[in-house]
PDB file of C-alpha atoms in Angstrom:
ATOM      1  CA  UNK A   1     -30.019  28.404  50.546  1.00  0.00           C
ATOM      2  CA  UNK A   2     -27.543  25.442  49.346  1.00  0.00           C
ATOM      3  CA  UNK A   3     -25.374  23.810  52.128  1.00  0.00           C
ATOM      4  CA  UNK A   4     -22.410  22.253  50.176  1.00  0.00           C
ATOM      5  CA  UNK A   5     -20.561  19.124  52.120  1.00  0.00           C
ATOM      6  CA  UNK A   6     -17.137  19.023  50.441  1.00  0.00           C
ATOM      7  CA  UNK A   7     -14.289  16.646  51.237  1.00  0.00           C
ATOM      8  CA  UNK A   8     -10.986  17.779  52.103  1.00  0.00           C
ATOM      9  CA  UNK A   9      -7.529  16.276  50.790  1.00  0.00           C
ATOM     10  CA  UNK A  10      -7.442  15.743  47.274  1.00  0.00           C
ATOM     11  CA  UNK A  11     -10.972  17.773  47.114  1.00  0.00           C
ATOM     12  CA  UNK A  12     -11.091  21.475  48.332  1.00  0.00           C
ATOM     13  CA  UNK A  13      -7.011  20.742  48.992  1.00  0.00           C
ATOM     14  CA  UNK A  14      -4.710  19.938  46.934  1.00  0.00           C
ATOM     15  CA  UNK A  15      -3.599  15.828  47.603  1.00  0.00           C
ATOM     16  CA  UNK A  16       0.344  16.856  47.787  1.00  0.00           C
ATOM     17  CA  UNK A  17       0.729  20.858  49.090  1.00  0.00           C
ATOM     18  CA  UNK A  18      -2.992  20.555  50.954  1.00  0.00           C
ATOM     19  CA  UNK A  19      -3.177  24.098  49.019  1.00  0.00           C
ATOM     20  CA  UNK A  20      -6.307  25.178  48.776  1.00  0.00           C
ATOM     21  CA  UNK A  21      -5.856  29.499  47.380  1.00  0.00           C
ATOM     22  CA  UNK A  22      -7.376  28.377  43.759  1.00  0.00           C
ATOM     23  CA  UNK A  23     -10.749  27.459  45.918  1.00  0.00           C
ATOM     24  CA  UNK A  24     -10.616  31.228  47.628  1.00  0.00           C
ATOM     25  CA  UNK A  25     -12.414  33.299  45.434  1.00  0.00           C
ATOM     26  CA  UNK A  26     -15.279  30.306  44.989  1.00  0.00           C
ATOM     27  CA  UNK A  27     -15.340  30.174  49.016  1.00  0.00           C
ATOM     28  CA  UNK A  28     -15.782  34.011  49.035  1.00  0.00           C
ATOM     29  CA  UNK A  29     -18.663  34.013  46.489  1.00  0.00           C
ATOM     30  CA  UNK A  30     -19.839  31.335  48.162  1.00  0.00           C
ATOM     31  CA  UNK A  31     -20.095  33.324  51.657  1.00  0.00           C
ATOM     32  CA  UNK A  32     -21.261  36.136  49.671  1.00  0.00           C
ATOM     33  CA  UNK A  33     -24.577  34.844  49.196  1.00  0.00           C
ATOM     34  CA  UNK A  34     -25.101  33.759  52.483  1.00  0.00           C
ATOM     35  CA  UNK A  35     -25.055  29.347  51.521  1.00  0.00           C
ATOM     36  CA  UNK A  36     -23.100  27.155  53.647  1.00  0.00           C
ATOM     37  CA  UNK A  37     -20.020  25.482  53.335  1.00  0.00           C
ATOM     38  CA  UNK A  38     -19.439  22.330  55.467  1.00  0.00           C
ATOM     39  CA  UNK A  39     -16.146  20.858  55.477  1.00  0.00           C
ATOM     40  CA  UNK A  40     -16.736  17.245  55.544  1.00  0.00           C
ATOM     41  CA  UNK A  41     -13.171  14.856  56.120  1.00  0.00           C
ATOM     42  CA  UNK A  42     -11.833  12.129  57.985  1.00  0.00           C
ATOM     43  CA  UNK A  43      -9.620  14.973  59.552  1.00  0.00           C
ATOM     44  CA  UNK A  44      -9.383  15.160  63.257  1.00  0.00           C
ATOM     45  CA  UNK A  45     -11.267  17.859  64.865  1.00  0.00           C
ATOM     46  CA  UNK A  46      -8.619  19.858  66.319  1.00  0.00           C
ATOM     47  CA  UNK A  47      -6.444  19.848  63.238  1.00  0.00           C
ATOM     48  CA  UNK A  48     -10.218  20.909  60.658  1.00  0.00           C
ATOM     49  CA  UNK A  49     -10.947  23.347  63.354  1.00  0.00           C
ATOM     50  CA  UNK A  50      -7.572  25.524  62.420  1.00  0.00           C
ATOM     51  CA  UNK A  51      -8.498  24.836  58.867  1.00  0.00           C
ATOM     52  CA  UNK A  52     -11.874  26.497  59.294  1.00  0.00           C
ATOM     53  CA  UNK A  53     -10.407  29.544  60.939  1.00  0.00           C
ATOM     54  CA  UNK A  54      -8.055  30.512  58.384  1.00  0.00           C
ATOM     55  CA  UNK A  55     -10.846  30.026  55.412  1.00  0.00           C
ATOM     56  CA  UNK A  56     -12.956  32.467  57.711  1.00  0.00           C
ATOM     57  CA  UNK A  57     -15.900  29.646  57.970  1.00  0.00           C
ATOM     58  CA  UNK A  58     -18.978  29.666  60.229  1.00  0.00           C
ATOM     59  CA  UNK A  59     -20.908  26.892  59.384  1.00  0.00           C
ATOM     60  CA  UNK A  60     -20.483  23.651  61.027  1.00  0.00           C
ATOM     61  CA  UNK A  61     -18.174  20.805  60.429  1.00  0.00           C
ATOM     62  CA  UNK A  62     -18.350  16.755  59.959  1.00  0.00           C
ATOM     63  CA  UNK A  63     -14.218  15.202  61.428  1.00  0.00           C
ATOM     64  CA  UNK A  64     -13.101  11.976  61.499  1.00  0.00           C
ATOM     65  CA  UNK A  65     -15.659  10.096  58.853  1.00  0.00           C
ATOM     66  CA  UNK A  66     -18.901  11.128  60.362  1.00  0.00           C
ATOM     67  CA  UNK A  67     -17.318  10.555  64.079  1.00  0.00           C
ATOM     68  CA  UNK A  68     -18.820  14.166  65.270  1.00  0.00           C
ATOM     69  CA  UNK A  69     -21.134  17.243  64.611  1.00  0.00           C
ATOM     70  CA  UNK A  70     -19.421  20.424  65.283  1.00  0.00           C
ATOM     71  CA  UNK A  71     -21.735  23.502  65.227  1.00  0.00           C
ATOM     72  CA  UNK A  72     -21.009  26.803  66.500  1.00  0.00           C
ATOM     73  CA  UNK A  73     -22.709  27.546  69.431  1.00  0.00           C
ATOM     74  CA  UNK A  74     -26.001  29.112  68.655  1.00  0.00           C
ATOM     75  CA  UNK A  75     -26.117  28.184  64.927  1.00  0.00           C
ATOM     76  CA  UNK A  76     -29.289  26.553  65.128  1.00  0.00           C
ATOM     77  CA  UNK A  77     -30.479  28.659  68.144  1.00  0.00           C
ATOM     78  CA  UNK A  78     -30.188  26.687  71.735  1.00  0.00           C
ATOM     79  CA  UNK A  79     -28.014  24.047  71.175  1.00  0.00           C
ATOM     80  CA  UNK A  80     -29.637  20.457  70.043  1.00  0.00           C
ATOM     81  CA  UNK A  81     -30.687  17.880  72.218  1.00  0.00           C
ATOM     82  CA  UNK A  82     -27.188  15.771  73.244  1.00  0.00           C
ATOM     83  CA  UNK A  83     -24.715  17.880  72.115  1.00  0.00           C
ATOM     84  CA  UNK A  84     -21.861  18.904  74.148  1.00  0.00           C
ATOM     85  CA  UNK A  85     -19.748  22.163  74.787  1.00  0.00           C
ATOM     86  CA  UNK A  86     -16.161  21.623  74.129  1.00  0.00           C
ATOM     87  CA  UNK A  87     -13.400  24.078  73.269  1.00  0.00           C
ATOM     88  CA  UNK A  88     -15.867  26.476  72.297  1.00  0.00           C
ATOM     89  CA  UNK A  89     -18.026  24.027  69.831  1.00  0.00           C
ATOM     90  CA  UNK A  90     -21.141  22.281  70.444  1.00  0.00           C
ATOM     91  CA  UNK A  91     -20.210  18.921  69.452  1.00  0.00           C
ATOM     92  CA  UNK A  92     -23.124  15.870  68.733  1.00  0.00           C
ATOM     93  CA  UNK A  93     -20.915  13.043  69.198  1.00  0.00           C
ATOM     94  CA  UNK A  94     -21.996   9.903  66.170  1.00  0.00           C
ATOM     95  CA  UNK A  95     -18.731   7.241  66.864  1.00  0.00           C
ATOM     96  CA  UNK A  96     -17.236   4.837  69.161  1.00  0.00           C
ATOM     97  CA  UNK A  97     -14.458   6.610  71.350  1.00  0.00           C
ATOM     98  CA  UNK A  98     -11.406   6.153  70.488  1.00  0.00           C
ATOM     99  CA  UNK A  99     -10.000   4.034  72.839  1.00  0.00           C
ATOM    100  CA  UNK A 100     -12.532   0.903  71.485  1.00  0.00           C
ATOM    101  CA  UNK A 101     -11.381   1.690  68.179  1.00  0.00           C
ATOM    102  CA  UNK A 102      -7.477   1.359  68.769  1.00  0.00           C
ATOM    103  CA  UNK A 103      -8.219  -2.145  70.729  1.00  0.00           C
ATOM    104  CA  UNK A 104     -10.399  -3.219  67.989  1.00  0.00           C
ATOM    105  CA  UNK A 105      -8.060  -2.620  65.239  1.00  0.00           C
ATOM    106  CA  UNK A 106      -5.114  -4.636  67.401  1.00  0.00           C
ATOM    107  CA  UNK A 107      -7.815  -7.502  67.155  1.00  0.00           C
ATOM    108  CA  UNK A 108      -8.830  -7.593  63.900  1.00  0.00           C
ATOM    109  CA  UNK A 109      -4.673  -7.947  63.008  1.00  0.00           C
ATOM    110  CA  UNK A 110      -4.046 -10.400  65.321  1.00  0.00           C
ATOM    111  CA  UNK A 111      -7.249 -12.549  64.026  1.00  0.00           C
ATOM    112  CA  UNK A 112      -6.434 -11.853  60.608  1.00  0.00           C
ATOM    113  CA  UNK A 113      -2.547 -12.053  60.797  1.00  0.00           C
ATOM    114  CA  UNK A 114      -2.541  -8.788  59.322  1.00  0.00           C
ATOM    115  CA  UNK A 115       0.174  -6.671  60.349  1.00  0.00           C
ATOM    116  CA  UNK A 116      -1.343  -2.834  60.933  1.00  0.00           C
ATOM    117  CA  UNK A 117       0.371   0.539  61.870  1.00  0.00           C
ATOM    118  CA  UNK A 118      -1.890   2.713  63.396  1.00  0.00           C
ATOM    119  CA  UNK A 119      -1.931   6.681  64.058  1.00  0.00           C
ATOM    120  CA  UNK A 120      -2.040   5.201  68.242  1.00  0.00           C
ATOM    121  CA  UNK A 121       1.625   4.140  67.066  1.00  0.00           C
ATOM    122  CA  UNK A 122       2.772   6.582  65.175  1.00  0.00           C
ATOM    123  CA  UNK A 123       4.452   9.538  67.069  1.00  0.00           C
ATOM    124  CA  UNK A 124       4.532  13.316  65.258  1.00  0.00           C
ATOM    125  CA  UNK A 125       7.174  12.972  63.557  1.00  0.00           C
ATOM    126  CA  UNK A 126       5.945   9.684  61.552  1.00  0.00           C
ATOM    127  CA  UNK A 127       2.657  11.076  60.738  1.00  0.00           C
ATOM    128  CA  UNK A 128       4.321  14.269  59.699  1.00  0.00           C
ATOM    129  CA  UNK A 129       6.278  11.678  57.151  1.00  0.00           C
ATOM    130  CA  UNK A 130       3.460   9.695  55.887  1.00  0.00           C
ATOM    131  CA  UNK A 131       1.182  12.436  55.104  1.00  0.00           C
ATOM    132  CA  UNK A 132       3.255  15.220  54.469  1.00  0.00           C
ATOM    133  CA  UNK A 133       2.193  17.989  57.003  1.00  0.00           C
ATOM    134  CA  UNK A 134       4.038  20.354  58.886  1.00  0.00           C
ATOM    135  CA  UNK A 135       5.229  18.895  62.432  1.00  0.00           C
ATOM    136  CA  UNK A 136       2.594  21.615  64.076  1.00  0.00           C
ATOM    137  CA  UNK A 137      -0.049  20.327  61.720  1.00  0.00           C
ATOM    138  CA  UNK A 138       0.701  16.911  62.136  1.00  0.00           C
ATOM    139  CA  UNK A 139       0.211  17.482  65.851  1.00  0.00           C
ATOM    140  CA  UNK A 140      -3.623  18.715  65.325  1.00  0.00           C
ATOM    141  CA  UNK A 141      -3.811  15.759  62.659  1.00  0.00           C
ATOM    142  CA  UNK A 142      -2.717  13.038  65.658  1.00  0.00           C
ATOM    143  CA  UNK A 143      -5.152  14.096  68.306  1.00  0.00           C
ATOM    144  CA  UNK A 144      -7.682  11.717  67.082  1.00  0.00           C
ATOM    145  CA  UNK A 145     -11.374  11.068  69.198  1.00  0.00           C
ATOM    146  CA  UNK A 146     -13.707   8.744  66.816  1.00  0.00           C
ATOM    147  CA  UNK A 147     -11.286   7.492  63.817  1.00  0.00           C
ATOM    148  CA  UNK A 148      -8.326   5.628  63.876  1.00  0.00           C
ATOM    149  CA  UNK A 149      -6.007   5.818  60.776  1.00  0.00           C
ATOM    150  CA  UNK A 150      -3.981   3.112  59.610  1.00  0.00           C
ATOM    151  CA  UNK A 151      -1.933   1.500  57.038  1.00  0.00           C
ATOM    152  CA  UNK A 152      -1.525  -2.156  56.581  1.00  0.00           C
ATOM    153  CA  UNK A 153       2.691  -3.080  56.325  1.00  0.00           C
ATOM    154  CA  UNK A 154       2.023  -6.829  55.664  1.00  0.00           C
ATOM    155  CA  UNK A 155      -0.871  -9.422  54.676  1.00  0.00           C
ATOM    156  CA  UNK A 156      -4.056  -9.013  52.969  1.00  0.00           C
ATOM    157  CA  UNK A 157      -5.763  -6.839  54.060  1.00  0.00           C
ATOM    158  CA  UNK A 158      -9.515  -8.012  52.292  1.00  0.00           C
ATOM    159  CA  UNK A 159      -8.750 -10.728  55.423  1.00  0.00           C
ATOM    160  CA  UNK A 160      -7.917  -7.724  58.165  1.00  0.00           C
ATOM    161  CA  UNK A 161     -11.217  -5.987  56.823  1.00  0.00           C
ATOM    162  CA  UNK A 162     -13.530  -8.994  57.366  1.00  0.00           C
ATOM    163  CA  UNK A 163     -11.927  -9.419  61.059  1.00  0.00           C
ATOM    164  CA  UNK A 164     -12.890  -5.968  61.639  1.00  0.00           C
ATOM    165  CA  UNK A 165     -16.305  -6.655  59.923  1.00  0.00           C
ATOM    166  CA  UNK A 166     -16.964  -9.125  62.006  1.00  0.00           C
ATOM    167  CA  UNK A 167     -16.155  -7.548  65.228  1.00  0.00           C
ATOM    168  CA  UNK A 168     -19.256  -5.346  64.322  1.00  0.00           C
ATOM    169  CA  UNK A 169     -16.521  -2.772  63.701  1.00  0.00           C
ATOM    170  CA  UNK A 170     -16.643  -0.631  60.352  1.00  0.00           C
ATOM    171  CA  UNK A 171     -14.061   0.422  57.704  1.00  0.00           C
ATOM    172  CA  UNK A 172     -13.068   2.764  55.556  1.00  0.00           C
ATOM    173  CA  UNK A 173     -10.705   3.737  52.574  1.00  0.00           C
ATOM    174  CA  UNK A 174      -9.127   7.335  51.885  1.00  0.00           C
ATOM    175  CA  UNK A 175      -6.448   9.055  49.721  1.00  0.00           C
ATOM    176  CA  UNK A 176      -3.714   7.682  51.982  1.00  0.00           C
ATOM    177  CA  UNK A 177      -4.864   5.448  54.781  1.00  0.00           C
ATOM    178  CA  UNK A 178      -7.446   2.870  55.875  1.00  0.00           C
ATOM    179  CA  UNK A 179      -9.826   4.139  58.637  1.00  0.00           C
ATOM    180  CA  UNK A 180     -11.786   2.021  61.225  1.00  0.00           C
ATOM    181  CA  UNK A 181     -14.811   3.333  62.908  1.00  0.00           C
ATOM    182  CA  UNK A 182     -18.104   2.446  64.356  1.00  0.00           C
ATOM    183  CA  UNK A 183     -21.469   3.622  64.220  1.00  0.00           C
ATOM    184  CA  UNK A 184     -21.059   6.251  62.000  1.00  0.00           C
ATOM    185  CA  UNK A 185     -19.886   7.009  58.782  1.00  0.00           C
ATOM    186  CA  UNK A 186     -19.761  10.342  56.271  1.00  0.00           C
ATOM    187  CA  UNK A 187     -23.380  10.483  54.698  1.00  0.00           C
ATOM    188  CA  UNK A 188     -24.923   9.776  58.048  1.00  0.00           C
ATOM    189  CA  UNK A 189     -23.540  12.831  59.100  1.00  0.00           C
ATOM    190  CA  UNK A 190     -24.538  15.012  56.427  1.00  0.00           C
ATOM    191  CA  UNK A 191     -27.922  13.420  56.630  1.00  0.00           C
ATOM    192  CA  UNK A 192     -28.563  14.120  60.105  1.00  0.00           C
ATOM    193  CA  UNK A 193     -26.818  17.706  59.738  1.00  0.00           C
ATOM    194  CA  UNK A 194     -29.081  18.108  56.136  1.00  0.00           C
ATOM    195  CA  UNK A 195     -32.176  17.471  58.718  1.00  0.00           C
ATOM    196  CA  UNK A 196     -31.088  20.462  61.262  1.00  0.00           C
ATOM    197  CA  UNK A 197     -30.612  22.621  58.159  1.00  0.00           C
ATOM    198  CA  UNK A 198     -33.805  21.970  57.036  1.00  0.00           C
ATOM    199  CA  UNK A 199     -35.078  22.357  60.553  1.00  0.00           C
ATOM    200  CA  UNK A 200     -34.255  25.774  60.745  1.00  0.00           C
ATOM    201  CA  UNK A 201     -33.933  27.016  56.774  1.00  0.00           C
ATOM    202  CA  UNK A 202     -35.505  26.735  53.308  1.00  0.00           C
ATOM    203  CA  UNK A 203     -32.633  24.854  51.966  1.00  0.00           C
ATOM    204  CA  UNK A 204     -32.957  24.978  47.857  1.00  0.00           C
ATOM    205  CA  UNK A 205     -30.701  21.407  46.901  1.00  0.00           C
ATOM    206  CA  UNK A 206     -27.502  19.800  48.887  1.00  0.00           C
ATOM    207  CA  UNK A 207     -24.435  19.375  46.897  1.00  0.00           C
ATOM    208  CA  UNK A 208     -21.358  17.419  47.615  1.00  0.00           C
ATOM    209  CA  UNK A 209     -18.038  17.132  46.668  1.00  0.00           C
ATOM    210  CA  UNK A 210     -15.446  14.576  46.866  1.00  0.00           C
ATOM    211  CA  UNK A 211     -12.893  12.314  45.464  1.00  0.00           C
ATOM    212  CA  UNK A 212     -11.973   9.147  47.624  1.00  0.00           C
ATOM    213  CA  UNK A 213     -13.783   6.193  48.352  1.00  0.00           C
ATOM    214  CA  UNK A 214     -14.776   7.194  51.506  1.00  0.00           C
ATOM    215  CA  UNK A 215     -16.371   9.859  49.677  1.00  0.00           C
ATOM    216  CA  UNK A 216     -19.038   7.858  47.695  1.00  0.00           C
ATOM    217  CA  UNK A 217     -21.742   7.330  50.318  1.00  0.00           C
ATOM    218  CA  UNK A 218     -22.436  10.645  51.686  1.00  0.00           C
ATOM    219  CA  UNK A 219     -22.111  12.044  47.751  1.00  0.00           C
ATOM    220  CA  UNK A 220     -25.075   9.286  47.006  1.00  0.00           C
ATOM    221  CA  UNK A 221     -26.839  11.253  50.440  1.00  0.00           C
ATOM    222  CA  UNK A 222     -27.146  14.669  48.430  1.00  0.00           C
ATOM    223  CA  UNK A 223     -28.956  16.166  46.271  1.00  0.00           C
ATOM    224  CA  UNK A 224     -26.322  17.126  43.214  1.00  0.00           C
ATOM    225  CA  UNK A 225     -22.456  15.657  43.415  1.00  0.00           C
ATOM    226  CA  UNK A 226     -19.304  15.938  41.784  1.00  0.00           C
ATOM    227  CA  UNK A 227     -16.418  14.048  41.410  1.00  0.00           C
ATOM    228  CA  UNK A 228     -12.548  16.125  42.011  1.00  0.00           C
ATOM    229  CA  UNK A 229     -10.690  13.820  39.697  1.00  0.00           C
ATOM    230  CA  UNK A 230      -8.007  11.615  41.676  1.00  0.00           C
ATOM    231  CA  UNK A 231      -6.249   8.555  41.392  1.00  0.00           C
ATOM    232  CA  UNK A 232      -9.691   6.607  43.188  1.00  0.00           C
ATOM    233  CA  UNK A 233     -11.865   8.384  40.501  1.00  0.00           C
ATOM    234  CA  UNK A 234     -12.126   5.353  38.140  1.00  0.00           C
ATOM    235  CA  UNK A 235     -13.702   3.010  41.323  1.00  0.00           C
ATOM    236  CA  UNK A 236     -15.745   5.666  42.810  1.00  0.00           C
ATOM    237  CA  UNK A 237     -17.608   6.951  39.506  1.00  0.00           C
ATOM    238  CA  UNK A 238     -19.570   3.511  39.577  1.00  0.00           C
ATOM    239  CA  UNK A 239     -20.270   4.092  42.835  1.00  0.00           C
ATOM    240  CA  UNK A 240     -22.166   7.632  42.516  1.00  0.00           C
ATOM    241  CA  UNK A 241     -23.467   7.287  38.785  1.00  0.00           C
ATOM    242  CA  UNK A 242     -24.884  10.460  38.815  1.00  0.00           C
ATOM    243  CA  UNK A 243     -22.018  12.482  39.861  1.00  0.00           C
ATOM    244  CA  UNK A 244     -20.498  15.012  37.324  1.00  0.00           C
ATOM    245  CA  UNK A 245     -16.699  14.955  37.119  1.00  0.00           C
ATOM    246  CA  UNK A 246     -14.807  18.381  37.609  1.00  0.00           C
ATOM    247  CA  UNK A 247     -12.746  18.979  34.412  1.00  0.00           C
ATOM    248  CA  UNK A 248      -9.352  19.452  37.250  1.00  0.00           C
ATOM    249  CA  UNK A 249      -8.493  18.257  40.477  1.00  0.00           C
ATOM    250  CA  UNK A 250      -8.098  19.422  44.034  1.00  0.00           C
ATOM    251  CA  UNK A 251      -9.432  22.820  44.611  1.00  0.00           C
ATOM    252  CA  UNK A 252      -9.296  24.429  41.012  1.00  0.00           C
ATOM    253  CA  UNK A 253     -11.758  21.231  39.891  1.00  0.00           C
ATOM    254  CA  UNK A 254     -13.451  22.424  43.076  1.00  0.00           C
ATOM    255  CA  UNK A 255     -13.645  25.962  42.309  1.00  0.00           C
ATOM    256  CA  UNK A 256     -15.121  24.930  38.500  1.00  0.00           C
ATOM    257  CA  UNK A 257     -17.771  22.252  40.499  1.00  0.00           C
ATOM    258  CA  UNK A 258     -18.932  25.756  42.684  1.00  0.00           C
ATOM    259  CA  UNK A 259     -18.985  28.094  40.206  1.00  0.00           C
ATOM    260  CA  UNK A 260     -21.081  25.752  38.256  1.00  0.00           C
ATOM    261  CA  UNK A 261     -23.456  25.002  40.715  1.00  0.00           C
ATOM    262  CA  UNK A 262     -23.515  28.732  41.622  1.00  0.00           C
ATOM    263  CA  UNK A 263     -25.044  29.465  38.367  1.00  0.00           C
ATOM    264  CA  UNK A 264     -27.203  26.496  38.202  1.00  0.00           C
TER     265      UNK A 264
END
């Protein structure tokens, strides 16, 4: 089988609309022929959960930068060692909690004198604005667990990003905000979830997709990985050398990457 890990915004969604129909017909042959598709974002779980019910998924998926596991319950038989059962996911937790995360990023911009806006402050109606989803979407988007989003309003933030380095903290760049985490990140996700898979199934190759910064480690962690053209895609080609570029982007570049690898 191939597992594919693919991005989200700007990668299997369109960056503006988060439209993803061009990708359908590449999901369904996909399905068809029984690989897996794991959605693979700094989304919050609640928020890619809704996503993955209306593609008609059932694979498991990789929120908030690598923060979390999410496997359906039985997908690898019993569930694995340290997971947990939560609103009806088994979930292998890879992050800080949230909470550390919020109180980390407040001192890394006092330290730095770096002034931050974080999702913590932001109420529905402001995240709605900055990213351009629907209030109810929004909503899923701000119940965040093991990432917290931000945007820097004033300073450098190369000086904010070393305070938050040196607090043993980690961070992260995407299409629209700066992320801190801890502990985990993207491609040590997929490489822990690549190790269940081949566990339990002759996996053929891993591909990944992706376009943001953020992207470029777990696309070095697979085995064949594209590029969805973007406005990041002239710093992150360096950074994954071997990547092909998809001739469009968002999800008809997507749908060209699949079909591609498809009839590889």
């Amino acid at each position: 089988m191939l597992v594919l890990f693919t991005d989200l915004d700007g990668t299997l969604l369109d960056h503006h609309s988060y439209d993803w129909q061009p990708a359908r017909p590449a999901i369904t042959h996909l399905q068809s022929l029984h690989h897996a598709l794991i959605l693979t974002t700094s989304k919050a779980r609640a928020e890619v959960t809704q996503l993955h019910a209306d593609m008609g998924l059932a694979d498991p998926i990789i929120v908030e930068n690598g923060g979390a596991l999410c496997l359906p319950p039985g997908y690898f038989g019993p569930p694995p060692e340290g997971s947990l059962p939560r609103d009806g996911w088994d979930i292998l937790e890879l992050g800080a909690p949230y909470p550390a995360l919020v109180e980390a990023l407040r001192r890394a911009a006092a330290t730095s004198g770096v002034r931050v806006r974080g999702f913590s402050e932001m109420d529905i109606d402001e995240v709605a604005r900055r990213t351009g989803l629907p209030l109810e979407t929004a909503r899923l988007s701000h119940q965040r667990e093991y990432d917290e989003p931000f945007v820097v309003e004033e300073g450098d933030p190369a000086l904010l990003c070393a305070a938050i380095d040196a607090a043993g903290f980690q961070w992260t760049r995407g299409g629209r905000f700066f992320h801190i985490i801890q502990g985990c990140d993207k491609a040590k996700a997929v490489q822990a979830l690549t190790a269940l898979y081949r566990r339990h199934h002759p996996v053929e190759r891993t591909i990944g997709l992706g376009d943001g910064l953020n992207d470029a480690k777990f696309l070095r962690a697979v085995d064949s990985a594209w590029l969805i053209p973007s406005a990041q895609t002239a710093q992150l080609a360096p950074l994954v050398p071997n990547a092909r570029i998809a001739p469009h982007p968002g999800p008809a570049g997507w749908a060209h990457a699949v079909t591609a690898e498809l009839a590889a």
